[in-house]
Short mmCIF file of C-alpha atoms and ligand atoms in Angstrom, two decimals:
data_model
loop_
_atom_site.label_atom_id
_atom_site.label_comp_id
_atom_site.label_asym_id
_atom_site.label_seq_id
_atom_site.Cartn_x
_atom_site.Cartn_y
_atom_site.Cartn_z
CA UNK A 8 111.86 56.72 95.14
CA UNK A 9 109.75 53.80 94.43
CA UNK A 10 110.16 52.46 90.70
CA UNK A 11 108.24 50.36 88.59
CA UNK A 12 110.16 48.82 85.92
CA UNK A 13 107.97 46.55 82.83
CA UNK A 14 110.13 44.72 81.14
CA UNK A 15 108.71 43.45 77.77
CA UNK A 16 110.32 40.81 75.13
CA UNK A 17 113.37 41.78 73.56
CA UNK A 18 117.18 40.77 73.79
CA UNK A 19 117.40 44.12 75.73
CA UNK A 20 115.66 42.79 78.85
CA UNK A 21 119.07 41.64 80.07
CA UNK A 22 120.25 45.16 80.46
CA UNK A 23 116.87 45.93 82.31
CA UNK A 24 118.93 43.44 85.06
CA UNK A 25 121.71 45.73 85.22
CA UNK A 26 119.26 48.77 85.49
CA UNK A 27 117.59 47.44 88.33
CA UNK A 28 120.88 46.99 90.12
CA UNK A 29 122.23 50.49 89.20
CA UNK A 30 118.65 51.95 90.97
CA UNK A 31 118.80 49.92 94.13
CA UNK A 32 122.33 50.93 94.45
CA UNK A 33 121.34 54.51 94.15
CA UNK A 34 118.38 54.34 96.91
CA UNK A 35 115.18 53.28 94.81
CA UNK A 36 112.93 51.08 95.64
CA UNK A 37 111.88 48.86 92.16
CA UNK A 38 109.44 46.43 91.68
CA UNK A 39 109.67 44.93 87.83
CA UNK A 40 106.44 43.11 85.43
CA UNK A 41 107.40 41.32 83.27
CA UNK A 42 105.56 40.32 79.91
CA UNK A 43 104.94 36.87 78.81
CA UNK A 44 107.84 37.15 76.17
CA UNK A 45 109.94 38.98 78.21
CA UNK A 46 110.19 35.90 80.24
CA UNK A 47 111.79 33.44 77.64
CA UNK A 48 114.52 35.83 77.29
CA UNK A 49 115.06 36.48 81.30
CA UNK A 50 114.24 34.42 84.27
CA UNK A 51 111.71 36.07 86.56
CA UNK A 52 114.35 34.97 89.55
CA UNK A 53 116.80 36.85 87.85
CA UNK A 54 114.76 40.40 88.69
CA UNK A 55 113.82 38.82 91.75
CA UNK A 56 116.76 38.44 92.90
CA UNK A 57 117.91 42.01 92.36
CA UNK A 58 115.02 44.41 92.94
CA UNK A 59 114.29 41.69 96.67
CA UNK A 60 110.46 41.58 95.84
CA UNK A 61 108.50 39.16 94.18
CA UNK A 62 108.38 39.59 89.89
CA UNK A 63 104.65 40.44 88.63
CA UNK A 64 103.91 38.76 85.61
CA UNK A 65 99.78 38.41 85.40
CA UNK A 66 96.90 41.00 84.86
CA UNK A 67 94.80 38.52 86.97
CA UNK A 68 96.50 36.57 89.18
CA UNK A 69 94.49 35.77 92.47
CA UNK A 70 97.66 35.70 94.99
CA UNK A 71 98.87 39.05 93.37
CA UNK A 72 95.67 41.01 93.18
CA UNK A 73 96.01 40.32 96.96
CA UNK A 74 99.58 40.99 97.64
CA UNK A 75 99.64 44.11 95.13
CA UNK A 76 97.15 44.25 92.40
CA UNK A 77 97.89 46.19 89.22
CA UNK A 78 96.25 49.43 90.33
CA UNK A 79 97.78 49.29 93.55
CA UNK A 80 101.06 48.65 91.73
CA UNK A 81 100.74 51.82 89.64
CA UNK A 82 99.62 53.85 92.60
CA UNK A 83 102.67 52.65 94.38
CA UNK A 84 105.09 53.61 91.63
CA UNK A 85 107.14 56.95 91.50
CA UNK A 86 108.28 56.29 87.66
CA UNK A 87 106.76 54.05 85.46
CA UNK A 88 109.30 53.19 83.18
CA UNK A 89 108.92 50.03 80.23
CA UNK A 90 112.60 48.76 79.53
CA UNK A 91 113.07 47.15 77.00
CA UNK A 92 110.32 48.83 75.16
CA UNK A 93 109.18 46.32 72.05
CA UNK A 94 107.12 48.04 69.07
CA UNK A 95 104.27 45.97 70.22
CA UNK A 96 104.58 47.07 73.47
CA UNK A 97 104.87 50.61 72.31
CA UNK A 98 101.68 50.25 70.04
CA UNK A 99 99.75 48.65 72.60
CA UNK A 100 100.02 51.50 75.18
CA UNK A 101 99.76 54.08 72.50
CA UNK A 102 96.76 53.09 71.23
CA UNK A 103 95.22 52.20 74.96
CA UNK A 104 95.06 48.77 74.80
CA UNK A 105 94.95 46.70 78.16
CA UNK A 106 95.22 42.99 77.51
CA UNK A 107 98.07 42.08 79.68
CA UNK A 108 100.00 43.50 82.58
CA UNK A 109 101.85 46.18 81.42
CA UNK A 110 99.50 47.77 79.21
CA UNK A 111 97.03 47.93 82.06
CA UNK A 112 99.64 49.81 84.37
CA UNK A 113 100.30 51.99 81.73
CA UNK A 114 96.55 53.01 81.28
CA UNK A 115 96.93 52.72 85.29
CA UNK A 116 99.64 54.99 85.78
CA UNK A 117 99.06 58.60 86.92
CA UNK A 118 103.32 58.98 87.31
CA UNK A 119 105.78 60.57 84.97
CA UNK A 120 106.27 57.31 82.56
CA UNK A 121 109.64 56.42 80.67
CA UNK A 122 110.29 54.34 77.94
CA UNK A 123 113.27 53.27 76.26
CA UNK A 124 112.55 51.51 73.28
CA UNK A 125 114.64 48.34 71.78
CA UNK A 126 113.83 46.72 68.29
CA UNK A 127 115.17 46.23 65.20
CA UNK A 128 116.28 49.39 63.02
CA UNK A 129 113.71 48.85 60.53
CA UNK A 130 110.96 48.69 62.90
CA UNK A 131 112.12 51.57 64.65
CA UNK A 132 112.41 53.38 61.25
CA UNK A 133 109.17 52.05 60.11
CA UNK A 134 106.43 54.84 59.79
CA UNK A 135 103.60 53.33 62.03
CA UNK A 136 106.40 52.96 65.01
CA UNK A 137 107.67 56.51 64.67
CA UNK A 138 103.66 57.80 65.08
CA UNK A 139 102.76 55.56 67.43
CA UNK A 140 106.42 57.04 69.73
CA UNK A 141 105.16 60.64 68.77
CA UNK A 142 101.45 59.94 70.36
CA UNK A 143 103.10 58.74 73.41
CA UNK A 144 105.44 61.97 73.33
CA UNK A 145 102.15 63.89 73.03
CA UNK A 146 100.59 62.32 76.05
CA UNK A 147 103.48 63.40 78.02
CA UNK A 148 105.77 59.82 78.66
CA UNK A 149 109.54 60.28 78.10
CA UNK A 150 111.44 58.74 75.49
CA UNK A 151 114.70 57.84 76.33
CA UNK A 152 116.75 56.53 73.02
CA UNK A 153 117.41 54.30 71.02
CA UNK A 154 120.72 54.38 71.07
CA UNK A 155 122.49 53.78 67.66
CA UNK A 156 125.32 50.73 66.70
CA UNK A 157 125.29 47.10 66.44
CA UNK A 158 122.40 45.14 66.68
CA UNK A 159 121.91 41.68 67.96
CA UNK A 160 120.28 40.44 65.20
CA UNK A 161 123.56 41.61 62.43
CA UNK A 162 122.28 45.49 61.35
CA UNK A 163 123.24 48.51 62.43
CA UNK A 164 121.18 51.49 62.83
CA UNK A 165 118.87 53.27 65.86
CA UNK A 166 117.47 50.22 67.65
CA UNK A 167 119.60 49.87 70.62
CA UNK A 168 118.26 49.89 74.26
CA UNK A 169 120.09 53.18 75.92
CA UNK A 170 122.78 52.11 78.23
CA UNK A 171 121.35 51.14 81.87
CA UNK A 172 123.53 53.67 83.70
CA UNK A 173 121.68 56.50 81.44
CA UNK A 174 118.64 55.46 81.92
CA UNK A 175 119.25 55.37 85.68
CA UNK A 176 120.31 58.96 85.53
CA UNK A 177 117.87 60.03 84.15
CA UNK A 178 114.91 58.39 85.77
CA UNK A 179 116.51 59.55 89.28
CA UNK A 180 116.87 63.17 87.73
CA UNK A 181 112.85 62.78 87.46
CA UNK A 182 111.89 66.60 88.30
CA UNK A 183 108.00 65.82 88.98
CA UNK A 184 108.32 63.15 91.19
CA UNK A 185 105.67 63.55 94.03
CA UNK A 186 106.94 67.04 94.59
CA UNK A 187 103.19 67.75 95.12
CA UNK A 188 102.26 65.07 96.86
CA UNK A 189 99.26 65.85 99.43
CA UNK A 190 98.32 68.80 97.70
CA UNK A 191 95.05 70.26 96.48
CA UNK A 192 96.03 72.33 92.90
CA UNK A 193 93.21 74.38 91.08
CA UNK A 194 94.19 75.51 87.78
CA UNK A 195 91.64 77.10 85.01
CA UNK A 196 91.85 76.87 81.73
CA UNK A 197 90.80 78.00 77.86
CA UNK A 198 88.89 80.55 76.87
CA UNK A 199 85.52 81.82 78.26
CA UNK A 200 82.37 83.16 76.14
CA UNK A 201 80.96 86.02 76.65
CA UNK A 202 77.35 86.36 74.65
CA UNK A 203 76.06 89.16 72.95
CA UNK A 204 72.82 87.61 72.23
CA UNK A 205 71.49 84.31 71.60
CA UNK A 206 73.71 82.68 68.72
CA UNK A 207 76.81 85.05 69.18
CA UNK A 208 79.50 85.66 72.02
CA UNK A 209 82.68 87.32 71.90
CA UNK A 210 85.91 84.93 73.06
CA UNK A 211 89.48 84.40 71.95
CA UNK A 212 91.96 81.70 70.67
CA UNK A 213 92.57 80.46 73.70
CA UNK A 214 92.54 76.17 72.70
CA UNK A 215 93.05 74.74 76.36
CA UNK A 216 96.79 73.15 75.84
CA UNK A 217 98.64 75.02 78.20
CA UNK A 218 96.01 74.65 81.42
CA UNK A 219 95.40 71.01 80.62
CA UNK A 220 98.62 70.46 80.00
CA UNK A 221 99.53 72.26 83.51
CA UNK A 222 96.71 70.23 85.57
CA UNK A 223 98.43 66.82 83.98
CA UNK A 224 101.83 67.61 84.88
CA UNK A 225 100.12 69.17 88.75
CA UNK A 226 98.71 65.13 88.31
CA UNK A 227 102.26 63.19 88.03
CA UNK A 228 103.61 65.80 90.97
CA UNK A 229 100.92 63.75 93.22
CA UNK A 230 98.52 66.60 93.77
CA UNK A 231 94.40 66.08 93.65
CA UNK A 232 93.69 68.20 90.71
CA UNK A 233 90.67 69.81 89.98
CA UNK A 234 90.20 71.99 86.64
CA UNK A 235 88.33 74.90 85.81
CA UNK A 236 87.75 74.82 82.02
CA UNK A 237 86.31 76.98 79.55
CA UNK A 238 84.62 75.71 76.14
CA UNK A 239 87.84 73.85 74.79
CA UNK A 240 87.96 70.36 72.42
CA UNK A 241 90.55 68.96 74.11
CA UNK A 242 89.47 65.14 75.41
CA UNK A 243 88.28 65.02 79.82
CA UNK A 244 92.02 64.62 81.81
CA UNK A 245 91.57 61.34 83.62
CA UNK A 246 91.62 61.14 87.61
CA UNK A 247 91.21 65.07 87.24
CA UNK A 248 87.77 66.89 88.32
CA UNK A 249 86.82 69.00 85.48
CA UNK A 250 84.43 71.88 85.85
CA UNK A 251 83.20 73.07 82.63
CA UNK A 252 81.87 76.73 82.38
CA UNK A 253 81.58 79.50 80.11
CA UNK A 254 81.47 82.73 80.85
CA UNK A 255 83.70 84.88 83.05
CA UNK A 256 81.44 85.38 85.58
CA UNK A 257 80.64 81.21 85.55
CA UNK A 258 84.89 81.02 85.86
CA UNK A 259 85.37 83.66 88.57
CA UNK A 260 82.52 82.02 90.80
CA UNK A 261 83.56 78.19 89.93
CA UNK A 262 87.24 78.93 91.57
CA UNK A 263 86.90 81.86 93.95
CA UNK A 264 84.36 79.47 95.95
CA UNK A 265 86.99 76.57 95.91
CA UNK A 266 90.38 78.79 95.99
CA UNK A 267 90.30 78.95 99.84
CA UNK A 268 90.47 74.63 100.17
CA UNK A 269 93.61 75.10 97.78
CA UNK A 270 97.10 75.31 98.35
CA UNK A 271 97.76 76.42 94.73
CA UNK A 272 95.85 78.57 92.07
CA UNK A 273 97.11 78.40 88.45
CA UNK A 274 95.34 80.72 86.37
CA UNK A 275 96.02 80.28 82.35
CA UNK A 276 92.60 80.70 81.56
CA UNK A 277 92.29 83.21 78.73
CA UNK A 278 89.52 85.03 80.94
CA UNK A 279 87.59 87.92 78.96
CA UNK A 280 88.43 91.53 80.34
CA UNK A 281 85.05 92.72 79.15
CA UNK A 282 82.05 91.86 79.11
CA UNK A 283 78.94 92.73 76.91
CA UNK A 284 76.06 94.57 79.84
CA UNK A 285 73.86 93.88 77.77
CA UNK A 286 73.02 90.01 76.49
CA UNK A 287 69.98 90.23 73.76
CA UNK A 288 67.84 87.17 74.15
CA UNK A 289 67.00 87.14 70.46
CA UNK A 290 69.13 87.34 67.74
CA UNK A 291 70.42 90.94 66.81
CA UNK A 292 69.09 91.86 63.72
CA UNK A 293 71.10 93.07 60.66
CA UNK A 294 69.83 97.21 60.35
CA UNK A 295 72.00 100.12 61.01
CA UNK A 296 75.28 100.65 59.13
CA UNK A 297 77.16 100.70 62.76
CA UNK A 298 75.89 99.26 66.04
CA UNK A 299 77.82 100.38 69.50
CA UNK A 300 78.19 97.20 72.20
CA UNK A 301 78.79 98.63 75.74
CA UNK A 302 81.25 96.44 77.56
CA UNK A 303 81.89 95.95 81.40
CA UNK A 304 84.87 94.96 82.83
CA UNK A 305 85.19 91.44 84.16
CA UNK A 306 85.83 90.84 87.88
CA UNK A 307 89.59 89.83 87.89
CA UNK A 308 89.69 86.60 89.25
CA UNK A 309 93.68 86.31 89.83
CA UNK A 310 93.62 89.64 91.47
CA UNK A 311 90.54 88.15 93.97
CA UNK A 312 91.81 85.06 94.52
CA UNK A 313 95.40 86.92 95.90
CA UNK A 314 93.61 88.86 98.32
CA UNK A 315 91.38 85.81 99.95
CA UNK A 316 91.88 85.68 103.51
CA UNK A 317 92.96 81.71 103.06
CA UNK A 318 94.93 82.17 99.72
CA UNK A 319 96.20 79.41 97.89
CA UNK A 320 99.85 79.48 96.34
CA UNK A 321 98.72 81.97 93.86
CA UNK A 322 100.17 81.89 89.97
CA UNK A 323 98.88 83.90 87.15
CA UNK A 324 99.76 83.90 83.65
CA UNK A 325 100.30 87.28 81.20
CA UNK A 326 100.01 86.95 78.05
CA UNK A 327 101.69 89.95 76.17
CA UNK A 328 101.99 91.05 72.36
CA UNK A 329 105.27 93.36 73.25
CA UNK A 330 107.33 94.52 76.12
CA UNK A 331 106.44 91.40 77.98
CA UNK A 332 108.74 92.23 80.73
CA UNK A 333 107.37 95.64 81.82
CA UNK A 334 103.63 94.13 81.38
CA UNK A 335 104.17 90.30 83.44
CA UNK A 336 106.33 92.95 86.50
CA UNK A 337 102.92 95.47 85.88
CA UNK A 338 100.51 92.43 86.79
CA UNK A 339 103.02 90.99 89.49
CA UNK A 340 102.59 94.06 91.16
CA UNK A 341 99.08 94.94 90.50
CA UNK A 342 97.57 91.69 90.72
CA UNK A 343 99.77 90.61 93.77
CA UNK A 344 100.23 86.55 92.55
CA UNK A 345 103.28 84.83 93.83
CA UNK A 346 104.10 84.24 90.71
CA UNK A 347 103.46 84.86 87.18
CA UNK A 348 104.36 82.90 83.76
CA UNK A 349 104.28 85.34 80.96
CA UNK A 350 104.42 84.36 76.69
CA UNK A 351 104.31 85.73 74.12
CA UNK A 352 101.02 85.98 72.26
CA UNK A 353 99.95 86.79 68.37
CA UNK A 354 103.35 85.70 66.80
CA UNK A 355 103.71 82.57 64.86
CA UNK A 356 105.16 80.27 67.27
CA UNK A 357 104.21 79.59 70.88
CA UNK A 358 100.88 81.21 72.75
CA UNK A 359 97.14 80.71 71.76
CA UNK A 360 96.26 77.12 70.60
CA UNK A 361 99.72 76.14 69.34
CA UNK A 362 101.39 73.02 70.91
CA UNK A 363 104.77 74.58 71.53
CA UNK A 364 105.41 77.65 74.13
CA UNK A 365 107.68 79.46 76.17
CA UNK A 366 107.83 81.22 79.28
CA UNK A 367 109.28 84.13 81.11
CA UNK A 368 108.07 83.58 84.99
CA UNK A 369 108.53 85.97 87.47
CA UNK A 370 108.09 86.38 91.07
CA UNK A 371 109.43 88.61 94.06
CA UNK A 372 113.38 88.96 93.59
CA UNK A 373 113.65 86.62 90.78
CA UNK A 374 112.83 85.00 87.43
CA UNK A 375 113.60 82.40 85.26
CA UNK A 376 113.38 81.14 81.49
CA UNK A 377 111.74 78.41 80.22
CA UNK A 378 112.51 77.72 76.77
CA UNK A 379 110.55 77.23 73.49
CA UNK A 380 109.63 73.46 73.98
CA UNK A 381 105.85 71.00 73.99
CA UNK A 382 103.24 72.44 76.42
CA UNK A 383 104.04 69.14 77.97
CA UNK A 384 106.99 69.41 78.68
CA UNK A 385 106.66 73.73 79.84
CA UNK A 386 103.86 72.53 82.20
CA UNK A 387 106.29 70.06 83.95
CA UNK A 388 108.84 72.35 84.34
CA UNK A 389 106.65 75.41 85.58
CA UNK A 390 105.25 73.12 87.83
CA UNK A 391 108.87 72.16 89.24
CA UNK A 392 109.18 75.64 89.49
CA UNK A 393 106.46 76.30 91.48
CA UNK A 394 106.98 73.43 93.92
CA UNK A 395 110.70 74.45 94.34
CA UNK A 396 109.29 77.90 95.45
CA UNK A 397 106.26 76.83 97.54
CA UNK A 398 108.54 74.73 99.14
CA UNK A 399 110.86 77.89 99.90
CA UNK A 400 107.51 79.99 101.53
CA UNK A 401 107.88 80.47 105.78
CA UNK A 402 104.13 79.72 105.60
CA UNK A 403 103.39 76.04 104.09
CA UNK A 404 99.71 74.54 104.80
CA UNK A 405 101.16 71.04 104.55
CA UNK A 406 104.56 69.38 104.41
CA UNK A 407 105.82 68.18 100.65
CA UNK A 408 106.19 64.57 100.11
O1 PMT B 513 95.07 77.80 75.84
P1 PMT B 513 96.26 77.75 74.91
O2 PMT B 513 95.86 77.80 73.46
O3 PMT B 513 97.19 76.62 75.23
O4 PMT B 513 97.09 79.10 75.11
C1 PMT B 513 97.73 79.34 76.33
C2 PMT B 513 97.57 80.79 76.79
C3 PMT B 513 98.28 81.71 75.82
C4 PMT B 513 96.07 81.15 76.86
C5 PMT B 513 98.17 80.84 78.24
O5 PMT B 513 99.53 80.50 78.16
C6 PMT B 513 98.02 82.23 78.82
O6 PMT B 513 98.80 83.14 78.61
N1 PMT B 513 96.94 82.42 79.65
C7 PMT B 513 96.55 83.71 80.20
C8 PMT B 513 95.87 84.54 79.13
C9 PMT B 513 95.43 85.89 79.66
O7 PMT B 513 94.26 86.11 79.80
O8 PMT B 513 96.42 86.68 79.98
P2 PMT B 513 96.23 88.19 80.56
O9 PMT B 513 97.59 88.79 80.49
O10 PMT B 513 95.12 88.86 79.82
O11 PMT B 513 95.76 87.96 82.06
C10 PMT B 513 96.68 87.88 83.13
C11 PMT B 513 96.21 86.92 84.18
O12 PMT B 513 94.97 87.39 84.74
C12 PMT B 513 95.94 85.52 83.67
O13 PMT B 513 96.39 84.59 84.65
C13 PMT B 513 94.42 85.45 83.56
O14 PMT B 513 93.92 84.12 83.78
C14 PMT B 513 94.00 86.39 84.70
N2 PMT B 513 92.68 87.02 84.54
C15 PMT B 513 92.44 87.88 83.51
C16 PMT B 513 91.20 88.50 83.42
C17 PMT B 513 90.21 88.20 84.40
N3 PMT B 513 89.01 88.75 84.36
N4 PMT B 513 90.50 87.35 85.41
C18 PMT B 513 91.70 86.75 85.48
O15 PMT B 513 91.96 85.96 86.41
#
């Protein structure tokens, strides 16, 4: 497992020493950055030494753009994790900055990133640290710690740098880590529109989260990731290919002409069932007390894209207002998927547009929980899940990494 520890300035960077020992003695390969501060409180040598490669310390540095230059560095790593993380260091990458280094790797970065922050108690207390650590948290990095007790500088409180030996555990437990390395993953997301006449359409309150949230996690796994989106506001992934469409019939031809170059199909689009037969060019006029709107059914694109000759690794969602069970087993069995992730919709928690959810998957012979938690989060996990089962199918287009 290659590793890419940035070590910015804090008291805590001697730890980051120990860390880097713990890893290589576990297997990993690490390569450390250091910041400018970082370095009065460590010699450079010092991680040099240990990690057996040479310490990066500048954004532009002729010899090392050769040797390794920053994108190559973040394409190399595994695990990006920033030990000790300072509140400036935190800020910068929260807010996207990319004046030095580590900030640039972090924008770099398409790997699961870690960061275990180190700072005084007040500044961790302090409001504008605490948003800037929930942003980060949003955008999917880790936060491991603070731990709480004595700090160097006389207070006590949550400021502490997590011990080295947890923080090795838990970057080697990393479940994403190029588990879909090689791969080609299509997932769809959001809602689709489906117009009645010129200024109205019928859709649903589907926001986007969970799919985008999926094809990010599909991302730090390693795959090329290509996303099928309805109308959503969510901000373009980056390094993703996003197809935007609107309608059901724009989704179902968008990713049953790609499904076949896939290895995996991710369906938690909120796809209309029905669709008006009729669309009005002009604007339907307020007369009759009642109006009728014939609907057609919508060609089921999960169901399709099971049957193609060249199927992808095939995983739909359900989304179900009550016995959620009997329904997600119904569409396994109907729809033929490999698997299917099914939540519970309508309620107050979890589902449509909220940031939390939970799922129920099931596939041939088995099932497992995932439990109420961030989309961010769910999506890594289902995405484990689906590479530890791909992994167990006789017929596998390419090897895992
Ligand atoms: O987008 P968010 O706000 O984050 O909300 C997430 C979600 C609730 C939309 C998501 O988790 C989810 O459940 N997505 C599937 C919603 C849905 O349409 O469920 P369904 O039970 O009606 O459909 C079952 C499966 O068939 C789904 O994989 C769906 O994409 C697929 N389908 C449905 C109709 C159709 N014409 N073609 C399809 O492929």
């Amino acid at each position: 497992m290659n590793i890419l520890l940035a070590v910015s300035g804090g008291i805590a960077a001697y730890k980051s020493a120990e860390l880097v020992r713990l890893l290589r003695k576990r297997g990993a390969d690490v390569r450390v950055v250091m910041t400018r501060s970082a370095r009065e409180f460590v010699a450079p040598l010092t991680f040099q030494a240990l990690s057996g490669s040479p310490v990066h310390t500048e954004l532009l540095d002729a010899d090392e753009e050769n040797a390794m230059g920053h994108i190559n560095l973040a394409r190399w790593a595994d695990v990006l994790i920033i030990a000790p993380a300072t509140a400036n260091s935190i800020a910068k990458c929260s807010h996207g900055l990319a004046d030095d280094l580590l900030s640039t790797l972090y924008l770099a970065a398409t790997c699961p990133v870690y960061i275990a922050p180190a700072m005084n108690q007040a500044m961790w207390n302090k409001a504008v640290t605490q948003e800037n650590i929930q942003k980060l948290k949003s955008h999917g990095v880790t936060v491991i710690g603070p731990a709480q007790g004595d700090q160097a500088c006389g207070e006590t409180g949550f400021g502490r740098m997590s011990e080295p030996l947890e923080i090795c555990e838990r970057l080697l437990a990393e479940p994403l880590v190029r588990r879909l390395q090689g791969l080609k993953v299509l997932i769809s997301a959001g809602p689709t529109r489906e117009p009645l006449d010129s200024v109205r359409y019928i859709t649903n309150r589907s926001s986007g989260k969970m799919g985008y949230a999926l094809a990010d996690a599909a991302l730090k796994a390693g795959a090329q990731v290509t996303l099928v989106s309805g109308p959503v506001q969510l901000a373009a992934p980056v390094n993703i290919e996003v197809i935007r469409v609107e309608t059901a019939s724009q989704m179902y031809a968008a990713i049953i002409s790609r499904a076949p170059e896939h290895d995996i199909y991710i369906g938690a689009a909120a796809v209309a069932d029905y669709s008006p037969v009729v669309m009005q060019s002009e604007k339907i006029k307020k007369q009759a007390e009642q109006i009728t709107l014939t609907l057609q059914k919508t060609r089921d694109i999960l169901a399709e894209v099971a049957q193609l000759e060249h199927r992808p690794f095939t995983v739909g969602f359900a989304a179900e207002t009550h016995d959620l069970e009997r329904y997600a087993q119904d569409k396994l069995a109907r729809k033929k998927p490999d698997m299917i992730a099914a939540n519970w919709v309508g309620g107050d928690q979890g589902g449509f547009d909220s940031d939390q959810n939970a799922l129920q998957v099931f596939w041939k012979n088995g099932q497992k929980t995932l439990a109420m938690t961030g989309k961010n989060q769910l999506a890594a996990q289902l995405i484990s899940l689906i590479a530890e089962r791909l992994s167990e199918k006789p017929v596998l287009k390419k090897p895992l990494g």
